[in-house]
Each structure stands twice: as structure tokens, then as C-alpha cells.
mmCIF file of C-alpha atoms in Angstrom:
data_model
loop_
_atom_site.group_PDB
_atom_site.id
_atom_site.type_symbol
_atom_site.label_atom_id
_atom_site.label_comp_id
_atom_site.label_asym_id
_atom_site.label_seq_id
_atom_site.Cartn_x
_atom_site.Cartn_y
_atom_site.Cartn_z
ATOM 1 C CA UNK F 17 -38.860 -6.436 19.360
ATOM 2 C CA UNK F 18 -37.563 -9.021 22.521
ATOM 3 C CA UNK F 19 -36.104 -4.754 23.728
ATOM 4 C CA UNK F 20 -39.330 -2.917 23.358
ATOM 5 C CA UNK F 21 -41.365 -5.772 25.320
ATOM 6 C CA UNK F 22 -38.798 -5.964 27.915
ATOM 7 C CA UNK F 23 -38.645 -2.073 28.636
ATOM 8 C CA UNK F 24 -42.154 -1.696 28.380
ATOM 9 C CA UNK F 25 -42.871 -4.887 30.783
ATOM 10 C CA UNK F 26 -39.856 -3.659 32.784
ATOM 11 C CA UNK F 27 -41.934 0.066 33.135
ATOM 12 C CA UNK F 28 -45.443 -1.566 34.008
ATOM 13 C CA UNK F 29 -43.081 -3.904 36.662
ATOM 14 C CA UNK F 30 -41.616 -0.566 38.574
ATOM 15 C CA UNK F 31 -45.005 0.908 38.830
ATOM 16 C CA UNK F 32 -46.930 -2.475 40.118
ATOM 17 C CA UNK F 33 -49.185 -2.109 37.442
ATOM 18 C CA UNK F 34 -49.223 -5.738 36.493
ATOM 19 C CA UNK F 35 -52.214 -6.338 38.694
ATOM 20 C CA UNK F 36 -54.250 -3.971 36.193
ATOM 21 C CA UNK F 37 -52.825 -5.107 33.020
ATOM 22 C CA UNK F 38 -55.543 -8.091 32.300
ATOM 23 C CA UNK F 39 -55.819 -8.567 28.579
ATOM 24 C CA UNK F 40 -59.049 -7.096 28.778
ATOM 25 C CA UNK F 41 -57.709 -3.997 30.139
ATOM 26 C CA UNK F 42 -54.997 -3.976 27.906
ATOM 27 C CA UNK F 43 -57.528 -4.040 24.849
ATOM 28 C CA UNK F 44 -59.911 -1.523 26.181
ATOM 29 C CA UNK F 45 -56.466 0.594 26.486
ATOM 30 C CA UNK F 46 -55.847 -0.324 23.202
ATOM 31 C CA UNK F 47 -58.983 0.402 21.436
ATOM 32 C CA UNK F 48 -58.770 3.662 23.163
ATOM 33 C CA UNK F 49 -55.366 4.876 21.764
ATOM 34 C CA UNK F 50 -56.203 3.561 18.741
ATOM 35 C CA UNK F 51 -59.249 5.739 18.675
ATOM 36 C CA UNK F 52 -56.865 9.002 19.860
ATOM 37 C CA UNK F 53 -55.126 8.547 16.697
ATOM 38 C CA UNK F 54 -57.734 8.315 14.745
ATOM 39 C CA UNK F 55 -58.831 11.743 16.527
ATOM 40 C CA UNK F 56 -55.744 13.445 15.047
ATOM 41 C CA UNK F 57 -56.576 11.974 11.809
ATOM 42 C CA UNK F 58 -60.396 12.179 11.207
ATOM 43 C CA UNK F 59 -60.838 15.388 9.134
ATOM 44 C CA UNK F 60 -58.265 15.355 7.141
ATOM 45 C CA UNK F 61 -58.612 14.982 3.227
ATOM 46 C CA UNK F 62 -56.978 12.077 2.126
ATOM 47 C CA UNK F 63 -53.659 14.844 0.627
ATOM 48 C CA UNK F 64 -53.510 15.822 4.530
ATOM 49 C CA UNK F 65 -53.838 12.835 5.645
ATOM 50 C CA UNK F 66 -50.647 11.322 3.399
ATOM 51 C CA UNK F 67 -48.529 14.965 4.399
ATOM 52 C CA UNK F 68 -49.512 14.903 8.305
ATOM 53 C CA UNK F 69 -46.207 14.076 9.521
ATOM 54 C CA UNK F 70 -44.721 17.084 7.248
ATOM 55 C CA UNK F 71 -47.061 18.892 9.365
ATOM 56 C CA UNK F 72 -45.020 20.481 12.450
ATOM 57 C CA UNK F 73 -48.116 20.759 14.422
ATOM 58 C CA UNK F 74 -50.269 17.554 13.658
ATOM 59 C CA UNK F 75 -46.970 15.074 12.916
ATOM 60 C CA UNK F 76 -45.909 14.949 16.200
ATOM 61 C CA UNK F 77 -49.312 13.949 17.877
ATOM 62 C CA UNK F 78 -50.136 11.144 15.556
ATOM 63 C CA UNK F 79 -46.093 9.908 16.113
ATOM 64 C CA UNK F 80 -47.032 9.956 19.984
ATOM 65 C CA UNK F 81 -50.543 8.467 18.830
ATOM 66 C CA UNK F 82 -48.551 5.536 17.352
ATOM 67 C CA UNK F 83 -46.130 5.565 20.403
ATOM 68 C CA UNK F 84 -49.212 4.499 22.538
ATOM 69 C CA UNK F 85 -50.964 2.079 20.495
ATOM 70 C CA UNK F 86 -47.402 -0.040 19.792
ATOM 71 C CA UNK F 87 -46.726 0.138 23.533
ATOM 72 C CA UNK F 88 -50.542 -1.154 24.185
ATOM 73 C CA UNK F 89 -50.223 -3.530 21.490
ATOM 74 C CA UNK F 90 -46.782 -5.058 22.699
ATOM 75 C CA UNK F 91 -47.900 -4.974 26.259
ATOM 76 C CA UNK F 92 -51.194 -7.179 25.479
ATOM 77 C CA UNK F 93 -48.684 -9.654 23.401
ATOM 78 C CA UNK F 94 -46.468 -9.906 25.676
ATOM 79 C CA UNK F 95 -49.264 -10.341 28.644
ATOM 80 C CA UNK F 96 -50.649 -13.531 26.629
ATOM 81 C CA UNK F 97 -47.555 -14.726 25.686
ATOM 82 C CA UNK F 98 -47.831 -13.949 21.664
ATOM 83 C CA UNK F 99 -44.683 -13.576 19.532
ATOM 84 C CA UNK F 100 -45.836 -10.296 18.035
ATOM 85 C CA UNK F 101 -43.783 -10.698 15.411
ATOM 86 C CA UNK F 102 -44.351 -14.112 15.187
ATOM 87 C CA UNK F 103 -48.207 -13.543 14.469
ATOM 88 C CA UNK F 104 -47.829 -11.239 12.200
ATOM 89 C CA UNK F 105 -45.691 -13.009 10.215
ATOM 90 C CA UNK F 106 -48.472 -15.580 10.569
ATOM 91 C CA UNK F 107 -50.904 -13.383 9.657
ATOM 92 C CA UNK F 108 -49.157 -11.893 6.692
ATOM 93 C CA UNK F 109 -48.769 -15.672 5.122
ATOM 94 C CA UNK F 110 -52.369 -16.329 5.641
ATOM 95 C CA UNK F 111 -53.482 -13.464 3.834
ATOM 96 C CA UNK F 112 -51.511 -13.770 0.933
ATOM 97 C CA UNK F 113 -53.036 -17.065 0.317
ATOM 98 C CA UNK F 114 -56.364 -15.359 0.678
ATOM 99 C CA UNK F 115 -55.760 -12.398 -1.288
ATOM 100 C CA UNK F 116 -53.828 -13.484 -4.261
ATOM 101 C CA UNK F 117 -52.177 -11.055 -6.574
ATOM 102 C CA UNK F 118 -54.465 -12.057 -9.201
ATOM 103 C CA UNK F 119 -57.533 -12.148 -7.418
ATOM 104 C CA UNK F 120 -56.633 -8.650 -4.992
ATOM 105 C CA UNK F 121 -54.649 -6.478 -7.161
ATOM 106 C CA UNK F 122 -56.162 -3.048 -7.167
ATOM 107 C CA UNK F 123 -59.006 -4.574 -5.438
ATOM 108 C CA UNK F 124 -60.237 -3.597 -2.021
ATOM 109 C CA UNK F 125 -63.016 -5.776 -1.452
ATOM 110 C CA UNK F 126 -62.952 -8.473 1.373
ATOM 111 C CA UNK F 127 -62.316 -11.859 0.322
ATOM 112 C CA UNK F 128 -64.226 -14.384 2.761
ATOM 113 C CA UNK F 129 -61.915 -16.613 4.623
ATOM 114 C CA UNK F 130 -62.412 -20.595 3.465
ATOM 115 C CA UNK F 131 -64.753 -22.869 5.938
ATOM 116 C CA UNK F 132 -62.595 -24.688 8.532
ATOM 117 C CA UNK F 133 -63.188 -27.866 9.470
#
């Protein structure tokens, strides 16, 4: 991951572009790519949806898609100082103590986070 931040901090640096990337921008960006992918994929029946990349047409543009919203995503981490992977990790722990196996499995409903203190 420490590669992909520094080439993608590296290619905003050569272009000056720092001075644009605010997190806000970088989330607007994000949001934005995000909703191009979802573009490629709104019409498709689930089966198409789970075969697109077998698709020689449609695969390519959601892989591009997914290009763009890693390189937003890493960007905005990087810009406030998150350990993507860190955070995830993070995230990942938190939610398996929310969504236990015996309380999630085959379950998609939301489980309400506990009350903090």
C-alpha cells in the first residue's frame, strides 16, 4: 500500500495539484467515481452483474472504474494522514464484534452499533 500512496502522491506532486486536493475535494471526487462505477453497473441483472468482468466490453470500464475510486480513496487517506490499511483492519474488527456469526449469518439486516459513552 506505502507504493500506491507514494506514486499516486508523487503524481498529484508533479502536477501542483496539492493545492486542490482538500479532503473535501477529494470526497466529492470520490463520491463521483464511485458513482461512474456504479454507472457501468446499474442495469445489470444480478448474473451480469457477477460475469461483467468476463465481459470484453463492460470488464474493462468497471476495472478502470475501480482504478479511480482506489486512487481517490488512497489519495484522501493519505491527505489526512489515515493508515488505509490500518482502518480497515480497524474497521473489519469492529464489525465482527457487531455482526457475530451467530447473530449475521445469512442475515443482511443492519445491526445498530452499541451507545458510546
Amino acid at each position: 500500500m506505502f507504493e500506491l500512496t507514494a506514486a499516486v502522491r508523487a503524481f498529484a506532486e508533479e502536477r501542483d495539484w496539492q493545492q486542490f486536493h482538500t479532503p473535501k475535494n477529494l470526497a466529492m471526487a470520490l463520491a463521483g467515481e464511485v458513482g461512474e462505477l456504479l454507472a457501468e453497473l446499474q442495469w445489470l441483472t444480478p448474473e451480469q452483474s457477477e460475469a461483467v468482468m468476463r465481459d470484453p466490453e463492460l470488464g474493462p470500464r468497471v476495472r478502470a472504474e475501480i482504478g479511480d475510486v482506489t486512487i481517490y480513496l488512497v489519495r484522501l487517506a493519505d491527505v489526512l494522514g489515515i493508515d488505509l490499511v490500518e482502518a480497515a483492519r480497524d474497521k473489519l474488527a469492529d464489525s465482527a464484534r457487531r455482526y457475530t456469526v451467530e447473530a449475521a449469518r445469512g442475515n443482511a439486516a443492519k445491526i445498530e452499533a452499541p451507545p458510546t459513552s
